Coordinates of C-alpha atoms in Angstrom, one line a residue:
M1 CA -32.0 4.2 18.2
P2 CA -35.6 1.5 17.9
I3 CA -35.1 -1.2 15.8
E4 CA -37.3 -0.4 13.5
S5 CA -36.0 3.3 12.9
L6 CA -32.6 1.1 12.6
A7 CA -34.1 -1.3 9.8
F8 CA -35.4 1.6 8.2
N9 CA -31.8 3.4 7.9
V10 CA -30.2 0.2 7.1
T11 CA -32.9 -1.0 4.3
E12 CA -32.6 3.1 3.4
K13 CA -29.0 3.1 2.8
F14 CA -29.2 -0.1 0.3
L15 CA -31.3 0.8 -1.7
E16 CA -29.8 3.6 -2.6
K17 CA -26.5 1.0 -3.2
L18 CA -28.7 -1.0 -5.4
A19 CA -29.8 2.6 -7.4
S20 CA -26.4 3.6 -7.6
H21 CA -23.9 3.7 -10.6
A22 CA -21.4 1.2 -9.0
Y23 CA -24.1 -1.7 -8.4
Q24 CA -26.4 -0.6 -12.0
E25 CA -22.9 -1.5 -13.3
I26 CA -22.1 -4.8 -11.2
S27 CA -25.7 -6.1 -12.4
F28 CA -25.0 -5.9 -15.6
A29 CA -21.6 -7.2 -16.0
W30 CA -23.4 -10.2 -14.2
G31 CA -26.5 -10.4 -15.9
L32 CA -28.1 -10.0 -12.6
Q33 CA -30.1 -6.9 -13.8
G34 CA -33.8 -9.2 -12.9
E35 CA -32.9 -10.5 -9.9
L36 CA -32.0 -6.4 -8.8
K37 CA -35.0 -5.8 -10.0
K38 CA -37.0 -7.2 -7.7
L39 CA -35.0 -7.1 -4.8
E40 CA -35.7 -3.6 -5.0
D41 CA -38.7 -3.8 -5.5
I42 CA -39.4 -6.2 -2.0
L43 CA -37.5 -3.3 -0.3
L44 CA -39.4 -0.4 -1.4
T45 CA -42.6 -3.0 0.0
V46 CA -39.8 -3.2 3.1
K47 CA -39.2 0.4 3.7
A48 CA -43.7 1.5 3.8
V49 CA -44.0 -1.1 6.2
L50 CA -41.0 0.1 8.1
L51 CA -42.3 3.3 8.0
D52 CA -45.7 2.2 9.7
A53 CA -44.0 0.4 12.4
E54 CA -42.5 3.6 13.4
E55 CA -44.7 6.1 13.1
K56 CA -47.7 3.6 14.7
Q57 CA -44.7 3.7 17.4
V58 CA -45.4 -0.2 17.5
D59 CA -44.5 -2.5 20.2
N60 CA -44.6 -5.9 18.8
H61 CA -43.0 -8.6 20.6
Q62 CA -43.3 -10.7 16.4
L63 CA -42.6 -7.6 14.4
R64 CA -39.4 -7.4 16.5
V65 CA -37.5 -10.4 15.9
W66 CA -38.6 -9.9 12.1
L67 CA -36.6 -6.6 11.9
I68 CA -33.8 -7.5 13.5
K69 CA -34.4 -11.4 11.0
L70 CA -34.1 -8.2 8.6
K71 CA -31.8 -6.2 9.2
D72 CA -28.9 -9.5 9.9
A73 CA -30.7 -10.6 6.1
L74 CA -29.8 -7.0 4.2
Y75 CA -26.3 -7.3 6.1
D76 CA -25.7 -10.2 4.0
A77 CA -27.8 -9.3 1.2
E78 CA -24.9 -6.3 1.2
D79 CA -22.1 -8.8 1.8
V80 CA -23.2 -10.7 -1.6
F81 CA -23.5 -7.8 -3.5
D82 CA -19.8 -7.1 -2.2
D83 CA -18.3 -10.6 -3.6
F84 CA -19.9 -9.4 -6.2
E85 CA -18.2 -5.9 -6.3
C86 CA -14.5 -7.7 -5.6
E87 CA -14.7 -9.7 -8.5
T88 CA -16.0 -7.1 -10.8
Q89 CA -13.5 -4.0 -10.0
R90 CA -10.2 -7.5 -9.5
K91 CA -11.6 -7.9 -13.5
R92 CA -10.8 -4.4 -13.7
V93 CA -7.5 -4.3 -12.5
L94 CA -6.6 -7.5 -14.7
K95 CA -8.2 -5.2 -18.3
L96 CA -5.9 -2.4 -16.9
Y97 CA -3.0 -4.1 -15.5
G98 CA -2.4 -7.3 -16.7
T99 CA -2.1 -10.3 -15.2
T100 CA 1.0 -10.3 -13.1
I101 CA 1.5 -9.2 -9.3
Q102 CA 5.5 -8.7 -8.7
K103 CA 6.4 -10.1 -5.4
E104 CA 8.5 -6.6 -3.2
I105 CA 10.4 -7.3 -0.6
I106 CA 9.7 -4.2 1.5
K107 CA 11.0 -2.5 4.8
C108 CA 10.2 -0.6 7.6
T109 CA 11.6 3.0 8.1
N110 CA 11.6 4.8 11.8
S111 CA 12.0 8.3 10.5
A112 CA 13.4 9.2 14.3
E113 CA 16.0 6.8 13.9
N114 CA 16.8 7.4 11.1
L115 CA 17.1 10.9 11.1
S116 CA 20.9 11.8 8.9
E117 CA 23.4 13.5 10.3
K118 CA 22.6 16.9 9.6
G119 CA 19.0 16.8 10.0
M120 CA 19.8 15.7 13.6
E121 CA 21.6 19.0 13.6
Q122 CA 19.4 21.2 12.9
L123 CA 16.5 19.3 14.9
Q124 CA 19.0 20.3 18.0
S125 CA 20.1 23.7 16.7
I126 CA 16.0 24.8 17.0
L127 CA 15.4 23.1 19.9
R128 CA 18.2 24.6 22.2
E129 CA 17.0 28.0 20.3
R130 CA 13.6 28.5 21.3
I131 CA 14.4 26.7 25.5
R132 CA 17.4 28.1 26.2
D133 CA 18.0 29.8 29.4
K134 CA 13.6 29.7 29.2
K135 CA 11.8 27.7 32.5
Y136 CA 9.8 25.8 30.1
L137 CA 7.1 22.6 31.2
L138 CA 7.1 20.2 28.8
I139 CA 4.8 16.8 28.2
L140 CA 6.0 13.8 27.3
D141 CA 3.0 11.8 26.8
D142 CA 2.8 7.7 26.0
V143 CA 6.1 7.5 25.6
W144 CA 7.3 4.0 24.5
N145 CA 11.2 4.0 23.5
D146 CA 12.7 2.1 26.6
D147 CA 16.7 2.9 24.4
P148 CA 18.7 5.2 26.9
M149 CA 20.8 5.9 24.6
K150 CA 17.5 8.0 22.4
W151 CA 17.1 9.0 26.0
D152 CA 19.9 10.5 26.7
P153 CA 21.6 12.9 23.7
L154 CA 18.3 14.5 24.9
K155 CA 18.1 15.0 28.0
E156 CA 22.0 16.7 27.4
L157 CA 19.9 19.3 25.6
L158 CA 17.0 20.2 27.5
C159 CA 19.6 21.1 29.8
V160 CA 20.4 24.4 28.3
G161 CA 17.0 25.7 30.3
A162 CA 16.7 27.4 32.9
N163 CA 16.4 26.9 36.4
G164 CA 13.0 25.3 37.9
S165 CA 12.0 23.6 33.9
K166 CA 10.1 20.6 34.5
I167 CA 9.3 17.6 32.5
V168 CA 6.4 15.6 32.7
V169 CA 7.2 11.3 31.4
T170 CA 3.4 10.1 31.1
T171 CA 3.3 6.3 29.6
R172 CA 2.4 2.2 30.1
S173 CA 6.5 0.8 30.3
K174 CA 8.0 0.4 33.7
K175 CA 11.1 0.1 32.1
V176 CA 10.4 3.3 30.0
A177 CA 9.4 4.9 33.6
S178 CA 13.0 3.7 35.7
I179 CA 15.4 4.9 32.4
M180 CA 13.6 8.6 31.9
G181 CA 12.3 9.1 35.8
T182 CA 14.7 11.5 38.1
I183 CA 12.7 10.4 40.8
S184 CA 13.3 7.8 42.8
E185 CA 9.7 6.0 42.6
P186 CA 7.3 6.1 39.7
Y187 CA 4.3 7.8 40.1
E188 CA 1.1 5.8 39.5
L189 CA -2.0 7.1 38.1
S190 CA -5.1 5.3 40.3
G191 CA -8.0 4.9 37.4
L192 CA -10.9 7.4 38.6
P193 CA -13.3 6.6 41.9
H194 CA -16.2 4.3 41.1
D195 CA -18.3 7.3 42.2
K196 CA -16.8 9.7 40.1
C197 CA -17.2 7.8 37.1
V198 CA -20.5 6.9 37.8
A199 CA -20.9 11.1 37.9
L200 CA -19.3 11.4 35.0
F201 CA -21.3 9.4 33.3
T202 CA -24.7 9.6 34.5
R203 CA -24.0 13.6 33.7
C204 CA -22.7 12.1 30.0
A205 CA -25.8 10.0 29.5
F206 CA -28.5 11.9 30.3
K207 CA -29.4 15.4 30.2
E208 CA -29.6 17.4 33.6
G209 CA -33.0 15.6 35.8
E210 CA -33.5 13.2 33.0
E211 CA -31.7 10.4 35.1
K212 CA -34.6 9.3 38.0
H213 CA -36.8 8.2 35.5
Y214 CA -34.9 5.2 34.2
P215 CA -33.7 2.8 37.5
N216 CA -33.2 0.3 35.3
L217 CA -30.8 1.8 32.9
L218 CA -28.6 3.5 35.8
K219 CA -28.0 -0.1 36.5
I220 CA -27.0 -0.9 33.4
G221 CA -25.2 1.9 33.6
D222 CA -23.7 1.2 37.3
E223 CA -22.5 -1.8 34.9
I224 CA -20.5 -0.2 32.2
V225 CA -18.8 1.7 34.2
K226 CA -17.0 -1.1 35.9
K227 CA -15.7 -1.9 32.8
C228 CA -14.2 1.5 32.1
K229 CA -11.7 0.4 34.4
G230 CA -11.5 4.1 36.5
V231 CA -10.4 5.8 32.5
P232 CA -12.5 9.2 32.3
L233 CA -12.7 8.7 28.6
A234 CA -14.1 5.5 28.3
V235 CA -17.0 6.9 30.1
K236 CA -17.8 9.6 28.6
T237 CA -17.5 7.8 25.0
L238 CA -19.7 5.2 26.1
A239 CA -22.2 7.6 27.9
S240 CA -22.3 10.6 25.2
L241 CA -23.3 6.9 22.9
L242 CA -26.2 6.3 24.8
L243 CA -27.6 10.4 25.4
T244 CA -30.1 9.5 22.2
N245 CA -31.3 6.1 23.0
K246 CA -33.1 5.0 26.4
E247 CA -34.1 1.8 25.0
E248 CA -33.0 -1.2 27.3
S249 CA -32.0 -3.7 24.6
Y250 CA -29.2 -1.5 23.9
W251 CA -27.4 -0.6 26.7
K252 CA -27.6 -3.9 27.7
F253 CA -26.4 -4.0 24.4
I254 CA -23.6 -1.6 25.5
R255 CA -23.0 -3.4 28.0
D256 CA -21.8 -6.6 27.2
T257 CA -18.1 -4.4 24.4
I258 CA -16.7 -9.3 25.0
T259 CA -15.4 -10.2 27.6
S260 CA -13.3 -12.8 29.6
T261 CA -16.9 -14.2 30.7
T262 CA -18.4 -14.7 27.3
T263 CA -19.4 -17.7 26.2
H264 CA -21.9 -17.3 23.3
I265 CA -22.1 -14.6 21.0
S266 CA -24.8 -13.6 18.5
K267 CA -24.2 -14.8 15.0
S268 CA -25.9 -10.8 14.4
V269 CA -23.1 -9.3 15.5
R270 CA -21.3 -7.1 13.0
H271 CA -19.1 -5.6 14.7
L272 CA -16.0 -6.2 17.7
L273 CA -14.1 -4.6 20.2
F274 CA -11.4 -6.4 22.5
P275 CA -11.3 -4.1 25.4
D276 CA -7.3 -5.1 27.2
F277 CA -5.8 -8.6 26.9
T278 CA -6.7 -10.0 29.6
S279 CA -11.4 -9.3 28.6
L280 CA -10.3 -12.1 25.6
P281 CA -12.3 -15.2 26.5
H282 CA -10.2 -17.9 26.6
G283 CA -12.5 -19.9 23.5
L284 CA -11.8 -17.4 21.6
S285 CA -11.6 -20.0 18.3
T286 CA -15.4 -21.7 19.5
L287 CA -17.0 -18.1 19.9
L288 CA -15.4 -16.9 16.6
Q289 CA -16.7 -20.1 14.6
D290 CA -19.8 -18.8 13.8
L291 CA -19.0 -15.0 13.3
E292 CA -17.9 -15.0 9.9
R293 CA -19.7 -12.0 8.7
V294 CA -17.8 -9.8 11.4
R295 CA -16.7 -5.6 9.3
T296 CA -15.0 -4.7 12.2
A297 CA -12.5 -5.8 14.7
L298 CA -11.2 -3.3 17.4
F299 CA -8.1 -4.4 19.3
M300 CA -7.4 -1.5 21.8
S301 CA -4.5 -2.8 23.9
E302 CA -1.4 -3.6 23.2
E303 CA -0.9 -6.6 24.5
I304 CA -3.2 -8.7 22.9
S305 CA -1.9 -11.8 21.7
Q306 CA -0.6 -12.8 18.4
S307 CA -2.7 -16.1 18.7
A308 CA -5.7 -13.9 19.0
L309 CA -4.6 -11.3 16.1
D310 CA -4.1 -14.3 13.7
L311 CA -7.7 -16.3 14.7
C312 CA -9.8 -13.0 13.8
L313 CA -7.9 -12.9 10.5
S314 CA -8.6 -15.9 10.1
R315 CA -11.9 -16.5 11.1
L316 CA -13.0 -12.7 9.4
K317 CA -13.3 -12.6 5.9
Y318 CA -15.4 -10.0 5.5
L319 CA -13.9 -7.4 7.5
R320 CA -14.4 -3.8 6.3
M321 CA -12.2 -1.8 8.7
L322 CA -9.2 -2.5 10.2
D323 CA -6.7 -1.0 12.7
L324 CA -2.9 -2.3 12.8
S325 CA -1.1 0.9 13.5
E326 CA -0.2 1.3 16.6
S327 CA 0.2 -3.2 17.2
Q328 CA 3.8 -4.7 18.1
L329 CA 2.8 -7.6 17.0
E330 CA 4.2 -9.1 14.3
V331 CA 1.7 -8.9 11.3
P332 CA 0.3 -11.7 9.4
L333 CA 0.4 -9.7 5.8
E334 CA -0.5 -12.7 3.8
R335 CA -3.6 -12.9 5.3
I336 CA -4.1 -9.3 5.5
G337 CA -4.2 -9.3 1.3
S338 CA -7.2 -12.1 1.2
L339 CA -9.8 -10.4 3.2
K340 CA -11.2 -8.7 0.3
H341 CA -14.1 -6.5 1.4
L342 CA -11.0 -4.7 3.0
R343 CA -12.0 -0.2 2.9
L344 CA -9.5 1.2 6.0
L345 CA -5.7 -0.5 6.1
F346 CA -3.7 1.3 8.8
L347 CA 0.0 -0.7 9.1
P348 CA 2.6 -0.2 12.1
E349 CA 5.5 0.5 10.5
I350 CA 7.2 -3.1 8.7
K351 CA 10.4 -5.3 7.3
K352 CA 8.3 -6.7 4.7
V353 CA 5.3 -6.8 2.9
P354 CA 3.8 -9.0 0.5
N355 CA 2.6 -7.1 -3.3
S356 CA -0.5 -8.8 -2.1
I357 CA -2.5 -5.9 -0.3
C358 CA -2.2 -4.3 -4.0
K359 CA -5.2 -7.2 -4.1
L360 CA -7.2 -5.4 -2.1
Q361 CA -9.3 -3.3 -5.2
N362 CA -11.6 -1.9 -1.9
L363 CA -9.9 -0.9 -0.2
Q364 CA -10.7 3.4 0.8
S365 CA -7.9 4.0 3.1
L366 CA -4.3 3.0 4.1
L367 CA -1.8 4.1 6.2
L368 CA 1.8 2.7 5.3
Q369 CA 5.5 3.0 6.2
T370 CA 7.7 1.2 4.1
E371 CA 11.3 1.0 2.8
E372 CA 9.8 1.1 -0.8
L373 CA 6.1 1.5 -2.2
P374 CA 5.0 -1.4 -3.9
N375 CA 5.7 -1.5 -7.8
D376 CA 1.3 -2.7 -7.7
I377 CA 0.6 -0.1 -5.8
R378 CA -1.4 1.2 -8.6
Y379 CA -3.8 -1.8 -8.6
L380 CA -5.9 -0.7 -5.7
I381 CA -8.3 1.6 -8.0
S382 CA -10.5 2.3 -5.3
L383 CA -7.8 4.3 -3.1
R384 CA -9.5 7.9 -2.1
F385 CA -7.3 8.1 1.5
L386 CA -3.3 7.6 1.1
S387 CA -0.7 8.2 3.7
F388 CA 2.7 7.1 3.5
S389 CA 6.6 7.4 4.7
T390 CA 10.1 5.7 2.8
K391 CA 13.3 5.5 2.0
Q392 CA 12.9 6.2 -1.5
K393 CA 14.6 8.6 -4.0
C394 CA 12.2 9.2 -6.2
L395 CA 8.5 7.3 -7.4
A396 CA 7.9 6.0 -9.6
K397 CA 5.9 6.1 -12.7
N398 CA 2.8 4.2 -13.4
G399 CA 2.1 4.4 -9.6
L400 CA 0.8 6.7 -7.4
G401 CA -0.2 8.6 -10.5
C402 CA -2.4 6.3 -11.8
L403 CA -4.6 6.1 -8.2
T404 CA -7.1 8.1 -10.6
S405 CA -10.1 8.1 -6.9
L406 CA -7.5 9.0 -4.5
R407 CA -8.6 12.2 -3.0
F408 CA -6.3 12.7 -0.2
L409 CA -1.9 12.2 -0.3
W410 CA 0.4 12.7 2.7
I411 CA 4.1 11.9 1.7
V412 CA 5.4 12.4 5.6
G413 CA 9.4 11.7 6.8
C414 CA 10.4 10.5 2.9
E415 CA 14.0 11.6 3.8
N416 CA 16.1 10.7 1.2
L417 CA 12.9 11.5 -1.3
E418 CA 13.9 13.1 -4.0
Y419 CA 11.7 13.4 -6.3
L420 CA 7.5 12.2 -6.3
C421 CA 6.2 11.1 -10.0
E422 CA 6.4 12.5 -12.8
D423 CA 3.0 11.2 -13.5
M424 CA 1.0 13.4 -10.6
Q425 CA -2.1 14.3 -13.5
G426 CA -3.1 11.4 -13.5
L427 CA -4.5 12.4 -9.1
K428 CA -7.2 13.9 -11.1
H429 CA -10.0 13.8 -8.2
L430 CA -6.6 14.9 -5.5
R431 CA -8.2 17.6 -3.4
T432 CA -5.9 17.7 0.1
L433 CA -2.2 16.9 -0.7
I434 CA 0.1 17.1 2.2
I435 CA 3.9 16.4 2.1
T436 CA 5.6 17.7 5.6
G437 CA 9.9 16.2 6.7
C438 CA 11.1 15.7 3.1
E439 CA 14.2 17.0 4.2
S440 CA 15.7 15.8 0.8
L441 CA 12.6 17.0 -1.6
I442 CA 14.4 19.5 -4.5
S443 CA 11.5 20.6 -6.7
L444 CA 8.1 19.7 -7.2
P445 CA 7.1 17.7 -11.2
Q446 CA 6.1 19.5 -13.5
S447 CA 2.6 17.9 -13.3
M448 CA 1.3 19.5 -10.1
K449 CA -0.2 22.4 -12.5
Y450 CA -2.9 19.3 -13.1
L451 CA -4.0 18.8 -10.5
T452 CA -7.5 20.9 -11.1
A453 CA -9.0 19.6 -8.4
L454 CA -6.8 20.1 -5.5
E455 CA -7.8 22.6 -2.9
T456 CA -5.7 22.2 0.1
L457 CA -1.4 21.9 -0.1
R458 CA 0.4 22.0 2.8
I459 CA 4.2 21.8 2.7
E460 CA 6.3 21.9 5.6
Y461 CA 9.8 21.3 6.6
C462 CA 11.5 20.8 3.3
E463 CA 14.7 22.6 4.0
N464 CA 16.1 21.4 0.4
L465 CA 12.7 22.1 -1.9
N466 CA 12.9 24.9 -4.3
L467 CA 9.6 25.9 -5.5
T468 CA 10.0 27.1 -8.4
M469 CA 8.6 26.0 -11.6
E470 CA 9.3 26.5 -15.0
E471 CA 6.5 28.3 -17.0
G472 CA 6.4 26.8 -20.2
K473 CA 2.8 26.0 -21.5
A474 CA 0.7 27.4 -20.0
D475 CA -1.5 30.1 -18.6
Q476 CA -4.0 27.9 -19.1
D477 CA -3.1 25.1 -17.6
L478 CA -2.3 27.1 -14.5
A479 CA -6.1 29.3 -14.8
R480 CA -7.6 26.0 -13.8
F481 CA -5.3 25.3 -10.8
N482 CA -7.6 26.4 -8.0
L483 CA -6.5 26.0 -4.2
Q484 CA -9.0 27.0 -1.6
R485 CA -5.5 27.0 1.5
L486 CA -2.2 27.3 1.0
I487 CA 0.5 26.5 3.9
L488 CA 4.6 27.1 3.4
K489 CA 6.4 26.2 6.8
K490 CA 9.8 25.6 7.3
L491 CA 11.6 25.7 3.7
P492 CA 14.2 28.3 3.8
K493 CA 15.4 27.6 -0.4
L494 CA 12.1 29.6 -1.0
V495 CA 13.3 33.0 -2.2
E496 CA 11.3 34.3 -4.2
F497 CA 6.8 33.0 -4.4
P498 CA 6.0 30.6 -6.3
E499 CA 3.3 32.7 -8.3
W500 CA 2.6 29.6 -9.9
L501 CA 0.7 28.4 -7.0
L502 CA -1.0 31.5 -6.9
R503 CA -2.4 32.8 -10.7
G504 CA -5.4 29.8 -11.0
S505 CA -6.4 30.6 -7.5
T506 CA -7.1 34.3 -7.3
N507 CA -10.7 33.4 -7.1
T508 CA -10.8 30.5 -4.8
L509 CA -7.5 30.4 -2.1
Q510 CA -9.1 31.9 1.5
L511 CA -6.3 30.8 3.6
L512 CA -2.6 31.4 2.4
K513 CA -0.1 30.8 5.8
L514 CA 4.2 31.7 5.7
D515 CA 5.9 30.0 8.5
W516 CA 9.6 30.2 8.5
C517 CA 10.0 31.2 6.0
R518 CA 13.3 33.2 6.5
N519 CA 14.3 34.5 3.5
L520 CA 11.5 35.0 1.3
K521 CA 11.8 38.0 0.3
E522 CA 8.6 39.6 -1.1
L523 CA 5.0 39.1 -1.6
P524 CA 4.0 39.4 -5.3
A525 CA 2.5 41.1 -7.0
C526 CA -1.3 38.8 -7.9
L527 CA -1.4 38.4 -4.5
Q528 CA -4.0 42.2 -4.8
N529 CA -5.9 40.1 -7.3
T530 CA -6.2 37.7 -4.7
V531 CA -10.4 39.3 -4.1
S532 CA -11.4 36.0 -2.3
L533 CA -8.6 35.8 0.1
Q534 CA -10.1 35.7 3.9
Q535 CA -6.7 35.2 5.6
I536 CA -2.9 35.6 5.8
V537 CA -1.0 34.4 8.6
I538 CA 2.9 35.5 8.1
E539 CA 5.1 34.0 11.2
C540 CA 8.7 34.3 11.5
C541 CA 9.9 35.6 8.3
D542 CA 12.0 38.3 9.4
K543 CA 12.0 40.6 5.8
L544 CA 8.3 39.3 5.4
S545 CA 7.3 41.2 8.4
Q546 CA 9.2 44.3 7.9
R547 CA 7.4 44.6 4.9
C548 CA 4.2 44.0 5.8
E549 CA 3.7 46.9 8.4
R550 CA 0.5 48.8 8.1
G551 CA 0.6 51.8 5.8
E552 CA 4.4 51.9 5.7
G553 CA 5.8 48.1 4.5
E554 CA 6.3 48.2 1.0
D555 CA 4.1 44.9 0.3
W556 CA 1.4 46.4 2.6
S557 CA -1.0 47.5 -0.7
K558 CA -0.7 43.4 -1.7
I559 CA -2.7 42.4 1.4
A560 CA -4.8 45.4 2.7
H561 CA -8.1 44.1 1.5
I562 CA -7.8 41.3 2.8
P563 CA -9.7 41.0 6.3
K564 CA -7.7 38.9 9.0
I565 CA -4.3 40.2 9.1
V566 CA -1.1 38.1 10.7
L567 CA 1.7 39.2 11.6
D568 CA 4.1 37.2 14.6
G569 CA 1.0 36.0 16.9
S570 CA -0.7 40.2 16.5
E571 CA -4.0 40.6 14.2
I572 CA -3.6 44.3 12.4
N573 CA -6.4 45.9 11.9
S574 CA -6.2 47.7 8.2
T575 CA -8.9 50.7 9.8
D576 CA -7.6 52.2 12.0
D577 CA -4.1 51.7 14.3
S578 CA -4.8 48.8 17.3
H579 CA -3.3 45.7 16.9
I580 CA -5.6 42.6 18.2
D581 CA -3.0 40.0 20.2
S582 CA -4.1 36.7 18.3
T583 CA -2.9 32.6 18.3
S584 CA -2.3 32.1 14.7
E585 CA -4.2 28.7 12.3
D586 CA -1.8 26.1 11.2

């Protein structure tokens, strides 16, 4: 992207922020209305100059230097306003909930290690049923667990397959390979040869025949390919980034992602990528000294040292994104709690989480694997995406239900969870709710009825869940429950279909999928009035399959109007006798 276009986009984006309701509130709260108006006038003038420069395709070194400085100045200005926004959010939380933040000790859970005896027996039963006396090929990809006590029971289960079955394991650990391997030496995959990497890069970075017009870019591309170390995915990803940009300076920028020979990084750099441990320069501390404005730091290897991680978190105060979900290191959570600009935080399985992460009032995405959710999780007032697992039996009030900005909630692998929070009506903007692997969950709260923005509901692998809900208050409440996608899977307690899920969705529901609900007796009568429904998929629901036979089943009249009907992998045509093989969608 030409620098004038980049600067124009940054300017336009910042102007949009200045005009936003949030920035207007900040300027009013801090008495900055005059300064905000002056900045807006300056940026409007700058925008006009940039537009003129782009239209004329000005190739002027002095102008380009000015544009680079402008871009950096705009980023700095955004950081300043972000500081004000952080403080405004902090005051908002204090006003809502007071000043006390209690300390919580949170222990990690490993759903694979801590399966109940009953859950393990069911898992074994399913596996045996699927592969008994059948010839199979299994791909166990990127295995890291090196405990032979966990591998041996699995190996015994897999032996019920027919002769000729094969298991292929990929791993980056020689210890894992030695434990799981049945051949004398593991097969070590080498990288793609350099010439083939170059050919792949050229095919992805240029349109056909275009490369002959860019000999200099081909040389830079060759150097980029060398850094990919024979990994095709890395080659393809970087090449695709360069397809629409033929500026030599941009290609050099991509070529120079930090290496062990790096001695200087420009202060204007906002995004850092550390490919692997060996690429880290020895003078990392010195290099990071002037880079406190960096917004993204990505560590692509599990072998990054603890000192490098600690150093980055202590220096990079303006980080917006931090993904440590695959990290094997000890995560300095107290430090993370001070990164007030964070928008995304993905944490690994951890033993202790201080409540200080609840100070991150600008946080929008959080992945958390804990024994108990922080008491003050309600302080995360900007949170939009939340995925968590916990060992709690029930979720406390004044926690999740207070996250009014939440759009996506994924409750996964909570083996002890019996009840959700009773104040779910507070999630007034929630659009997607996924509940999976919660084998002890008994029921859903009455407050579910009030999730009026909910579009997708997916509930699966909850063996004790009864979806029957007492009908009490209200058809007017149910009428506002407008689902578009409803997926129910592996719910053995589901006998009577929960009509309360459908009544308010007769004009909105587009997909209904029922999978492994073997005790479900019949489809609800209201399904016949669901005029918006485009697809129904029924898999491994023994009783329903017969009831939905075309023209003959008791439930056929309820679904005959649906354009796409899939029963046990076959698409049913409601207008003639033909059946079409089909693969169902999740």
